[in-house]
Coordinates of C-alpha atoms and ligand atoms in Angstrom, one line a residue:
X1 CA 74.0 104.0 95.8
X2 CA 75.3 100.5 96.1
X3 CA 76.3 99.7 99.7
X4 CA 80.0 99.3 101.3
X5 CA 80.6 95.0 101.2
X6 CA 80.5 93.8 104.9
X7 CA 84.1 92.2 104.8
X8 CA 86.8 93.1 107.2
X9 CA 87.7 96.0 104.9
X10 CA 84.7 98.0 105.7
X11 CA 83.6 96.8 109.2
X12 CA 85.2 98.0 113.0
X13 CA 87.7 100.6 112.6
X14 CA 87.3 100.3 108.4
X15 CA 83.9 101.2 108.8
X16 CA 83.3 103.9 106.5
X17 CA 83.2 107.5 107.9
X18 CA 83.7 109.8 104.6
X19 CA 83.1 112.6 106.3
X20 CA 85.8 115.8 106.2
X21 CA 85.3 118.5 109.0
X22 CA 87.2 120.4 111.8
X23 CA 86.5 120.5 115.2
X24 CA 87.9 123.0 117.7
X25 CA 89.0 122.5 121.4
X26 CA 88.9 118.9 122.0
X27 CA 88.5 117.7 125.8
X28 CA 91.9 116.8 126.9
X29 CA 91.6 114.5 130.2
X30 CA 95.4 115.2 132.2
X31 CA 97.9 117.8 130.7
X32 CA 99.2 118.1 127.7
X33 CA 103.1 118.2 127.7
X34 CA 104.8 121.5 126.8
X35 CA 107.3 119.2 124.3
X36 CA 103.4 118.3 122.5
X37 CA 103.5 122.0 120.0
X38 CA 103.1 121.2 116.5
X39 CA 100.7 118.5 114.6
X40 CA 99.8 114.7 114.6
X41 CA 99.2 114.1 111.1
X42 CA 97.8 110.6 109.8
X43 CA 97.6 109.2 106.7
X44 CA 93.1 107.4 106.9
X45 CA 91.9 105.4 103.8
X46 CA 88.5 106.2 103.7
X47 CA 86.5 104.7 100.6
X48 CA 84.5 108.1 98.8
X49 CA 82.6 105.8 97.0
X50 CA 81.6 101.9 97.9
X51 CA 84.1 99.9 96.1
X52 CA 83.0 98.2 92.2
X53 CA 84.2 95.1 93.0
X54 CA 82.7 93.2 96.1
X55 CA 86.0 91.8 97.4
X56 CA 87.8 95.6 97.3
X57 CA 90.5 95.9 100.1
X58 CA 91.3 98.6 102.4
X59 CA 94.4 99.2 101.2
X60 CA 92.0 100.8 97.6
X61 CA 90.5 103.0 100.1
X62 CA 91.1 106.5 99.0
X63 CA 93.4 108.9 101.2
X64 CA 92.5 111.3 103.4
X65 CA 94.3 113.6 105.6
X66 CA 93.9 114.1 109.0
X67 CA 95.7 116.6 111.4
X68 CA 95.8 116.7 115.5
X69 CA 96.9 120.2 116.0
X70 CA 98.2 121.2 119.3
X71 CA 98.4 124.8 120.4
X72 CA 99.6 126.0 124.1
X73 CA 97.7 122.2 125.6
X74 CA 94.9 123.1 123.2
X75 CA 93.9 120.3 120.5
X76 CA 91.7 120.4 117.3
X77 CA 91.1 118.1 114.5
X78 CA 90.8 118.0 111.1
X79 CA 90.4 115.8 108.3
X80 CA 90.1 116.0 104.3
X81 CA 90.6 113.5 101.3
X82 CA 93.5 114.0 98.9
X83 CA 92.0 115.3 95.8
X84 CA 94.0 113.1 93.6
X85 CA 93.1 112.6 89.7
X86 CA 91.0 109.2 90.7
X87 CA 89.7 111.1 93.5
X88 CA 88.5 113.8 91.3
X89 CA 87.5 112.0 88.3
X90 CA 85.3 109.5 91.1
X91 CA 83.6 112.5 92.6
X92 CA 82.6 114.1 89.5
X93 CA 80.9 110.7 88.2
X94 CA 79.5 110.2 91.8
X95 CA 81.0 106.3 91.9
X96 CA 83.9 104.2 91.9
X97 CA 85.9 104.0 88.9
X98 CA 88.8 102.7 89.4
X99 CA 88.7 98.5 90.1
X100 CA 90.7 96.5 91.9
X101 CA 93.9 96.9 93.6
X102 CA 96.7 98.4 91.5
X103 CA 94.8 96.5 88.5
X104 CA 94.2 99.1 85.8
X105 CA 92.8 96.2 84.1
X106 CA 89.8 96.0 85.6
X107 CA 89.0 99.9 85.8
X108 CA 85.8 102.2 83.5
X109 CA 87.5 102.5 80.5
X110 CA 86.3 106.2 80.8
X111 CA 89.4 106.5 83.7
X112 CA 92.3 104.4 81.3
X113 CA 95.4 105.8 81.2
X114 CA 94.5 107.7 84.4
X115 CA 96.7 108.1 87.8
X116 CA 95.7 105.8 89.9
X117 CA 96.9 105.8 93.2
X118 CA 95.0 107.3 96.1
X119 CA 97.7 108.7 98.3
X120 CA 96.4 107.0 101.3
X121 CA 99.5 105.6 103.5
X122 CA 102.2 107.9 104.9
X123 CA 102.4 111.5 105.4
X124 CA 105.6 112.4 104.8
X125 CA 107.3 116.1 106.0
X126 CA 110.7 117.4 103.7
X127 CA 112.2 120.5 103.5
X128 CA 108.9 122.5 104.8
X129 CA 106.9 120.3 102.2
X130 CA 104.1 117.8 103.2
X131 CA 103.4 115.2 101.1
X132 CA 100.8 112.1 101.1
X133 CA 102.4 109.0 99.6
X134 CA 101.6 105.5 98.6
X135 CA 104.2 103.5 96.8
X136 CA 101.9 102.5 93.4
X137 CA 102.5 106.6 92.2
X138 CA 103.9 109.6 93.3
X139 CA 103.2 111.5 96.3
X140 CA 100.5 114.6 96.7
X141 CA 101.6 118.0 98.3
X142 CA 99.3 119.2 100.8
X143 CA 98.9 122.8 102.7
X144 CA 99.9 121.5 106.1
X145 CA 97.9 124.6 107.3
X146 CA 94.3 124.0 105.1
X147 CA 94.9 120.3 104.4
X148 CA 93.9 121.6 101.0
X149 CA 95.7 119.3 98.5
X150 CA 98.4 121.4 96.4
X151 CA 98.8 118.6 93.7
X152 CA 101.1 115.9 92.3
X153 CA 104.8 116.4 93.1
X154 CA 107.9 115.3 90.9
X155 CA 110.3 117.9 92.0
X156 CA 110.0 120.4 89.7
X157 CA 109.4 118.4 86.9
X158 CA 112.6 116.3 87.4
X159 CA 111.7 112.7 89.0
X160 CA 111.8 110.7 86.4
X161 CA 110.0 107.5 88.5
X162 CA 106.4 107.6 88.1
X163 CA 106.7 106.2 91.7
X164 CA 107.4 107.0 95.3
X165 CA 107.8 104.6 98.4
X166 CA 106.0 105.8 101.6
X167 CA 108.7 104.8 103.6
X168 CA 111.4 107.3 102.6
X169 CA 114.2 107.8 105.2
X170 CA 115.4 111.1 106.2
X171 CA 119.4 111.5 107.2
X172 CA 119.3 113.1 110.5
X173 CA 122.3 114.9 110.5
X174 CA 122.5 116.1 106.7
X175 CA 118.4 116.6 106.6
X176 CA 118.9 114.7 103.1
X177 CA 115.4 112.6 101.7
X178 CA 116.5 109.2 100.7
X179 CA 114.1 107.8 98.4
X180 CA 113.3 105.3 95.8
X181 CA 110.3 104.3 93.6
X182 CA 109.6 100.2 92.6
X183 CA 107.9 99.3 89.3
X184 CA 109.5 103.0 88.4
X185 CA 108.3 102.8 84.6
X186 CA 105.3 101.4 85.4
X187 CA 103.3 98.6 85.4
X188 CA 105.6 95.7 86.2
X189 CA 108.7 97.3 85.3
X190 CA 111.9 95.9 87.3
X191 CA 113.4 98.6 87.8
X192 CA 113.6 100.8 91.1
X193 CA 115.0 103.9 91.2
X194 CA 117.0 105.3 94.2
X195 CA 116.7 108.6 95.0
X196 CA 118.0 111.6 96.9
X197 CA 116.7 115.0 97.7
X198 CA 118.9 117.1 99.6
X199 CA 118.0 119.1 102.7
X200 CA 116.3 121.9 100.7
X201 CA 114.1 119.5 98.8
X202 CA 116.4 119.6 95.4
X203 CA 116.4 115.8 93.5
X204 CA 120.1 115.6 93.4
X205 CA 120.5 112.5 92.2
X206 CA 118.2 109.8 90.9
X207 CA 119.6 105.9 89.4
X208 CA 117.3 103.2 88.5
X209 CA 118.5 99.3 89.2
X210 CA 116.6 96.0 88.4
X211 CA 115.1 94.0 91.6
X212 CA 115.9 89.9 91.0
X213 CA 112.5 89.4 90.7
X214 CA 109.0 91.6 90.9
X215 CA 108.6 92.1 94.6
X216 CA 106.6 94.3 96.3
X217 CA 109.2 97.3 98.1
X218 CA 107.0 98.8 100.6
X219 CA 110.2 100.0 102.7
X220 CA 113.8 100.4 103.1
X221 CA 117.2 101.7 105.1
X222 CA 119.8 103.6 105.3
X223 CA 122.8 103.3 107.4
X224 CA 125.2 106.3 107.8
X225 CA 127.5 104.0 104.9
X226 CA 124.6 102.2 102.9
X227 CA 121.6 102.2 101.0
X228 CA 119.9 98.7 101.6
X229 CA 116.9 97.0 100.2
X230 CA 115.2 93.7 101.8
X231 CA 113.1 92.6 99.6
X232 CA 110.8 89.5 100.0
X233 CA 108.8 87.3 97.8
X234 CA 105.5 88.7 97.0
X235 CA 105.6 89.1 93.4
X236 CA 103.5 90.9 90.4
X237 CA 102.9 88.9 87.2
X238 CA 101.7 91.1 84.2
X239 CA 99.4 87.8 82.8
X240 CA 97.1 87.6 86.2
X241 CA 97.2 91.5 86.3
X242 CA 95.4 91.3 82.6
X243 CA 93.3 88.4 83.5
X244 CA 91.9 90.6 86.0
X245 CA 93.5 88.7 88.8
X246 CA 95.8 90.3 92.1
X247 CA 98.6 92.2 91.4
X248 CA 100.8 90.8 94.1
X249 CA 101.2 86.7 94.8
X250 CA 103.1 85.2 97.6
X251 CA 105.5 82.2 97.5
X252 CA 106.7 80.4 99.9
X253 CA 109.1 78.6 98.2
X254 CA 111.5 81.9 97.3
X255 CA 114.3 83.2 98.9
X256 CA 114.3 86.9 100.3
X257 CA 117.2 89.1 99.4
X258 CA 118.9 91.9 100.8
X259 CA 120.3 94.4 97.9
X260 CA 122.8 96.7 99.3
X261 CA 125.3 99.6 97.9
X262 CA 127.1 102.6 99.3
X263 CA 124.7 104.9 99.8
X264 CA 126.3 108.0 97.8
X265 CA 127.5 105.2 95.4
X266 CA 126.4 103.6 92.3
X267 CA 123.5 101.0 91.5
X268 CA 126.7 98.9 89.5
X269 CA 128.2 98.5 93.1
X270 CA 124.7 97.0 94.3
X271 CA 125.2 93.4 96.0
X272 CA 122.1 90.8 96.2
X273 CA 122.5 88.6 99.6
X274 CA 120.1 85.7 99.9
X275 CA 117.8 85.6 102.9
X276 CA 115.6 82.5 104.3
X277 CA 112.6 81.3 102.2
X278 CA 109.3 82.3 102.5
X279 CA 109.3 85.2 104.8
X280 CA 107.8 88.8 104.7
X281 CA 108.4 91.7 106.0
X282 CA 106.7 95.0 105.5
X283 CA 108.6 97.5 108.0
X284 CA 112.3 97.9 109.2
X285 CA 112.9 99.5 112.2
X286 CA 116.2 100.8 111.8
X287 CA 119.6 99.8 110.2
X288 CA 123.4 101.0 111.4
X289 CA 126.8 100.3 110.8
X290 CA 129.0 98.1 113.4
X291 CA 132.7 98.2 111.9
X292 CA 132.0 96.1 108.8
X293 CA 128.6 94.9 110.1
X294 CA 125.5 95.6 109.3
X295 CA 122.8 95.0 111.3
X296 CA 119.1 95.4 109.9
X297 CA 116.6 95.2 112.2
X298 CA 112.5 94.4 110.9
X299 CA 109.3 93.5 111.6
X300 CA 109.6 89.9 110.2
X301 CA 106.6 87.1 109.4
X302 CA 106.7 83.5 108.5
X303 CA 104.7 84.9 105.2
X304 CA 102.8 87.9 104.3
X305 CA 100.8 89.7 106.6
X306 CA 97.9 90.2 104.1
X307 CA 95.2 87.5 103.5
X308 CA 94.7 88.3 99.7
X309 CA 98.4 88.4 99.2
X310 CA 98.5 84.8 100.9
X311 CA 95.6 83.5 98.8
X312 CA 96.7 84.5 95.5
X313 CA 99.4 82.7 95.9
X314 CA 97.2 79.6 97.5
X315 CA 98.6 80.0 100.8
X316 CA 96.2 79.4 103.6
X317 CA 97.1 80.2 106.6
X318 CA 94.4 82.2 109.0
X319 CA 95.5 85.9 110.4
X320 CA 96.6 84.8 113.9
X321 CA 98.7 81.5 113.1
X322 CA 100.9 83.6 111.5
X323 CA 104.2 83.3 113.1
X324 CA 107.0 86.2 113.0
X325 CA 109.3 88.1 115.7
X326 CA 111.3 91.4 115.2
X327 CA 114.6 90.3 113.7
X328 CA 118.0 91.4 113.7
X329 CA 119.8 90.2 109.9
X330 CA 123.8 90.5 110.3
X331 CA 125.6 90.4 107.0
X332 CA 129.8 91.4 107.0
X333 CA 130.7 93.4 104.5
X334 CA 134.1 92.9 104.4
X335 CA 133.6 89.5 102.8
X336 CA 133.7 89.5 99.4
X337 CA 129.8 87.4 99.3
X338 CA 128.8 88.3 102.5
X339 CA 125.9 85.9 103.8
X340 CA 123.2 86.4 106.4
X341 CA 123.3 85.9 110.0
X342 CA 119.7 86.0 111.9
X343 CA 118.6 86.4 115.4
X344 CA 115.4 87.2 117.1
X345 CA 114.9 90.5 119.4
X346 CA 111.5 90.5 120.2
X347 CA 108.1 89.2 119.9
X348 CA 105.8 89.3 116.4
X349 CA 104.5 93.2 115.6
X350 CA 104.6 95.2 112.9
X351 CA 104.0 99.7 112.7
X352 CA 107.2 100.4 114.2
X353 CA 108.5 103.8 115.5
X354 CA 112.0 105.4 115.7
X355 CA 112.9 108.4 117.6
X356 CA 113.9 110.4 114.6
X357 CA 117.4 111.2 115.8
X358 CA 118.2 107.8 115.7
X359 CA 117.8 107.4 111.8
X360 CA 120.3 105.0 110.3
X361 CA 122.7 105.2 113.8
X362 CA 123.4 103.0 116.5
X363 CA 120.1 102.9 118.7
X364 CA 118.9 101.6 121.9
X365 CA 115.2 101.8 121.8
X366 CA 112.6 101.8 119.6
X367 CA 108.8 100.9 119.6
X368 CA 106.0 98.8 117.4
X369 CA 102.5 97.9 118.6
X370 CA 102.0 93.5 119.1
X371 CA 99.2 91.2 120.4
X372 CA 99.0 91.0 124.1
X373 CA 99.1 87.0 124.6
X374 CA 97.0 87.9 127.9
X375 CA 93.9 89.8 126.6
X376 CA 90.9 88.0 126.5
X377 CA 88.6 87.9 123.2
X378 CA 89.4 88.4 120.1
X379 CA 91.4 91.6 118.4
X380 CA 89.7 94.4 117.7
X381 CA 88.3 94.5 114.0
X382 CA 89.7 96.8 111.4
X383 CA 93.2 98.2 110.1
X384 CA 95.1 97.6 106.8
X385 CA 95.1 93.4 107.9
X386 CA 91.6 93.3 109.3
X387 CA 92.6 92.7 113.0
X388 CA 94.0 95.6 114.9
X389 CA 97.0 95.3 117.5
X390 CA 96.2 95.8 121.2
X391 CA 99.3 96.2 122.8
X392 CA 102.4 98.9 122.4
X393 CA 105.8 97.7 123.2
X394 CA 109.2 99.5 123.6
X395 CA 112.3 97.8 123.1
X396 CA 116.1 98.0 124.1
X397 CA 117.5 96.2 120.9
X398 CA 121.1 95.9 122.9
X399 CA 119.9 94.3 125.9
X400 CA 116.3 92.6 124.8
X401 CA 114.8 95.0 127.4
X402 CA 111.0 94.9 126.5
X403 CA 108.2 96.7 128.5
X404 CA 104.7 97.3 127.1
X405 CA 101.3 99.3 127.7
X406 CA 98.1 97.0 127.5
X407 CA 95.0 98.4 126.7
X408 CA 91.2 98.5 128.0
X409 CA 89.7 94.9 126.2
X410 CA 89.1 94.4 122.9
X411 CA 90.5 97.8 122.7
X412 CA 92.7 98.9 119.4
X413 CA 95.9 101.0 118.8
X414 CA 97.9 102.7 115.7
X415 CA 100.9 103.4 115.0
X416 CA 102.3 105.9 117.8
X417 CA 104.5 109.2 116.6
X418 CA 107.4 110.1 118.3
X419 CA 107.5 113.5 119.9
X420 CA 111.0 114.5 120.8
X421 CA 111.8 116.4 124.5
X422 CA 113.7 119.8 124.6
X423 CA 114.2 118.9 128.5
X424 CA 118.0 117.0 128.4
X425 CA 117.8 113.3 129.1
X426 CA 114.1 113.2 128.6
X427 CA 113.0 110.5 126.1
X428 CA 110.3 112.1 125.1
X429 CA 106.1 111.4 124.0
X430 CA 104.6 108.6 122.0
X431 CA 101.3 109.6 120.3
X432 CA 98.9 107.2 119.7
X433 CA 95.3 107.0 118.6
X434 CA 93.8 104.1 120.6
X435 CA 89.8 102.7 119.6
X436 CA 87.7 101.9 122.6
X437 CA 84.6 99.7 121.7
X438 CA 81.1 101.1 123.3
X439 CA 78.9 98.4 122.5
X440 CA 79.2 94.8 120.8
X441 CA 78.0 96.6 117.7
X442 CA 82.1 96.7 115.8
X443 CA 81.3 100.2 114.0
X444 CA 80.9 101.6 118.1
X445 CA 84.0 102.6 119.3
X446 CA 85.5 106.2 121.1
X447 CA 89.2 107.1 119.0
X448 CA 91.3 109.0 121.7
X449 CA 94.5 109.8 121.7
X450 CA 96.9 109.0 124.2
X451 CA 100.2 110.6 124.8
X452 CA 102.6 108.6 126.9
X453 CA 106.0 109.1 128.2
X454 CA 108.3 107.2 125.3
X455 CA 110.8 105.7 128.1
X456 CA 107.8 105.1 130.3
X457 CA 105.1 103.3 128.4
X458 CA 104.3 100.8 131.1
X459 CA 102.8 103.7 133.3
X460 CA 100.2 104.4 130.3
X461 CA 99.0 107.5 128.7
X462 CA 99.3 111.2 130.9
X463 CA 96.8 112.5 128.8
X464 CA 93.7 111.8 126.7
X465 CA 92.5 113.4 124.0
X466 CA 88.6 113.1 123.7
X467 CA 87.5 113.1 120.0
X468 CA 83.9 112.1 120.5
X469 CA 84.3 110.4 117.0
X470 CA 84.8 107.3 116.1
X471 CA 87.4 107.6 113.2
X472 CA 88.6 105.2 110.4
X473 CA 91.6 103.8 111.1
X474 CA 94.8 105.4 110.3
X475 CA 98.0 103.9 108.0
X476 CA 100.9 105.6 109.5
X477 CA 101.6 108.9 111.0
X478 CA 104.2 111.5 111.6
X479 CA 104.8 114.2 113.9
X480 CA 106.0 118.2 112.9
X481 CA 106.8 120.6 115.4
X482 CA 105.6 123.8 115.6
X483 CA 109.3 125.7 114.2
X484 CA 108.4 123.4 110.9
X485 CA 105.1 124.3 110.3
X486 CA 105.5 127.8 110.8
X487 CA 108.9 127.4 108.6
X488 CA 106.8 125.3 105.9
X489 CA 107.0 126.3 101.8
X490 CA 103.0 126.2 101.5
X491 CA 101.6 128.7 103.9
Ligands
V55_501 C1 100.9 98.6 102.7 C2 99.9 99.6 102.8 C3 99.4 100.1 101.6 C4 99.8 99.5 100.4 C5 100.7 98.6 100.4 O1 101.2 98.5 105.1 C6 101.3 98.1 101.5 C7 101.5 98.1 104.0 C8 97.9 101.6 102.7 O2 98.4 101.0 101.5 O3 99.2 100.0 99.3
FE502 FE1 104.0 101.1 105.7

């Protein structure tokens, strides 16, 4: 078998693991809360096969499911791949055959015309459904229960997109999925359709609008009036996708927009704002509704966050002089062309969390994970970007009140979850797994994971978990309580 390339892709925390298993009673140092009852799962990429093509990124990896159950302060793990189609079909042939990066191009002609995607970034929980997404296809059910993949889901036949974002937002209050799908007919199509399941999981209503230009939509909001779209210029061009080249291209030279309707309204009452030049963004935290104001709030960069998208479009800039800060954008909407206001909220980070209560409403504090301007040595290697955050802050968007929990050095965290309290006025649990390196060797690392007090992050973790593993790194995450899982569809 041809070995994994030793890029930042497959090296640190993207060192290949490829192993599924389950391990029972992990050692928990402190106490697990009582609030902690339910399950941690994480969307890993985790290459089956080495890669065919030498520069292969982890974002190709294929997806795998892992779960941090916790029962009564008890915790086990598990973890499985997603048996997509290319999944499947690579298994069976016992090597990779699907090529680069959302380039059917450059796939074995044996696999043409063959799903793609790998299902590797966000578990997502609806209506007593889990799914495991990635915005190139549609989503996979999996038995929350077995991890045991259940198969491709298009709502019983009636999603019309052939794709599904990984950042859907679920209305708090009404339990409705909002959802939409870019490059919806497929390869390079404009269109994006906008979608809504209501709180039982029916598609209720599904429109498709054309984006002012091919940009890649890895997110969006909601506010309790409005669906809105930033979108930012990192663009597909069908003649470098057939010439074997990278699907997505960043310019620096194109605006960003914001596309925004009434959220129960139609695509024809869309509205395209312009934004600044140049800038990327790959998560919002939140969006609500001030009067007529709007107020989006994401995780914003000087350009993209991802080398290859940089260099494709012949931007060189190196990982850490990338500039960015979390952003408020203001737009009015009782002007007839509203324009953009901007100002900054906090320092550069990305992998943001929101308690989920706060969904699309007025908020005052949310979370993301930064780089501690005081550690010492460089970041820890690994992660979707190749360098892994070390530092988990939580911020008062209102009042710019910031506190933060550092880390051991040269230590790396995820994305935390948000576990809510049932104890009134209690903020609640962060979950987060956290890489400790054992040696100078970057595959040698412990993955714990800490639970924190949400409105106390600054005091660090109150427990531990122990895996004795060290595990690939994780995409994003999401939390479901106990009531859920034993309420879910797939038992
Ligand atoms: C992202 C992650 C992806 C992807 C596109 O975090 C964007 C951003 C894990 O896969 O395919
Ligand atoms: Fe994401």
């Amino acid at each position: 078998m041809a070995a994994f390339p030793q890029t930042i892709h497959f090296i640190g925390t993207n060192t290949p693991r490829r192993v599924e298993m389950a391990v029972r009673n992990l050692d928990v140092e402190g106490t697990i809360p009582a609030d902690v009852e339910g399950a941690f799962f994480r969307a890993v990429p985790d290459n089956a096969h080495p890669p065919m093509f030498a520069d292969d990124i982890a974002l190709s990896a294929d997806g795998m499911i892992a779960k941090f159950d916790f029962t009564g302060g008890a915790v086990d793990f598990a973890i499985k791949y997603v048996e997509t189609e290319r999944y499947q079909l690579e298994r069976e042939a016992r090597r990779a055959l699907f090529g680069k990066y959302r380039n059917p191009f450059t796939d074995d002609p044996s696999v043409a015309g063959k799903d793609r995607t790998v299902a590797n970034t966000t578990p997502v929980w609806h209506a007593g459904r889990l799914f495991m997404t990635k915005e190139d296809g549609r989503g996979y059910e999996v038995n929350p229960h077995t991890l045991e993949t259940v198969g491709k889901w298009d709502y019983q036949g009636k999603l019309k997109s052939q794709t599904f974002t990984a950042h859907p937002r679920i209305d708090p209050v009404t339990g409705e999925l909002f959802f939409f799908g870019y490059e919806a007919g497929g390869l390079c199509d404009p269109h994006v359709a906008y979608c809504i399941a209501d709180a039982d999981g029916n598609l209720v209503k599904e429109q498709w609008f054309e984006q002012p230009y091919l940009s890649t939509i890895h997110d969006f909001v909601i506010t309790e009036k409005y669906a809105i779209w930033p979108i930012f210029p990192t663009l597909a061009d069908l003649d470098r996708i057939k010439a074997g080249g990278e699907h997505w291209a960043h310019r620096q030279d194109l605006p960003s927009y914001i596309g925004i309707m009434p959220r129960y309204g139609d695509v024809s009452e869309m509205k395209w704002i312009e934004g600044p030049l140049g800038v990327s963004c790959f998560h919002e935290v939140n969006a609500f509704d001030d009067g007529d104001l709007v107020h989006i709030d994401l995780c914003l960069t000087n350009t993209n966050a991802f080398q290859f998208m940089r260099e494709a479009g012949g931007i060189q800039i190196a990982q850490q002089d990338i500039q960015g800060a979390l952003t408020r954008w203001t737009i009015d909407m009782s002007k007839d062309a509203p324009t953009l206001t901007e100002r900054p909220l906090g320092p550069s980070g990305d992998l943001c969390r929101l308690a989920d209560a706060d969904q699309g409403r007025p908020y005052n504090r949310a979370w993301y994970l930064s780089m501690n301007p005081k550690a010492k040595g460089p970041p820890m290697l690994g992660g979707p970007v190749g360098a892994n955050f070390n530092c988990l802050l939580r911020i008062e968007p209102g009042n710019g009140r910031i506190t933060a929990m550092e880390l051991p050095p040269g230590a790396g965290i995820s994305e935390p979850a948000h576990v809510p309290s049932k104890e009134a006025g209690h903020g609640g649990w962060l979950l987060s797994v956290v890489d400790i390196p054992n040696s100078p060797n970057p595959a040698d690392y412990s993955s714990e994971l800490w639970i924190v007090e949400a409105d106390a992050v600054e005091n660090g973790p109150v427990a531990k978990v122990k895996t004795g593993l060290a595990l690939r790194s994780q995409v994003h995450g999401t939390w479901v309580s106990r009531e859920r899982l034993n309420a879910s569809r797939v038992k």
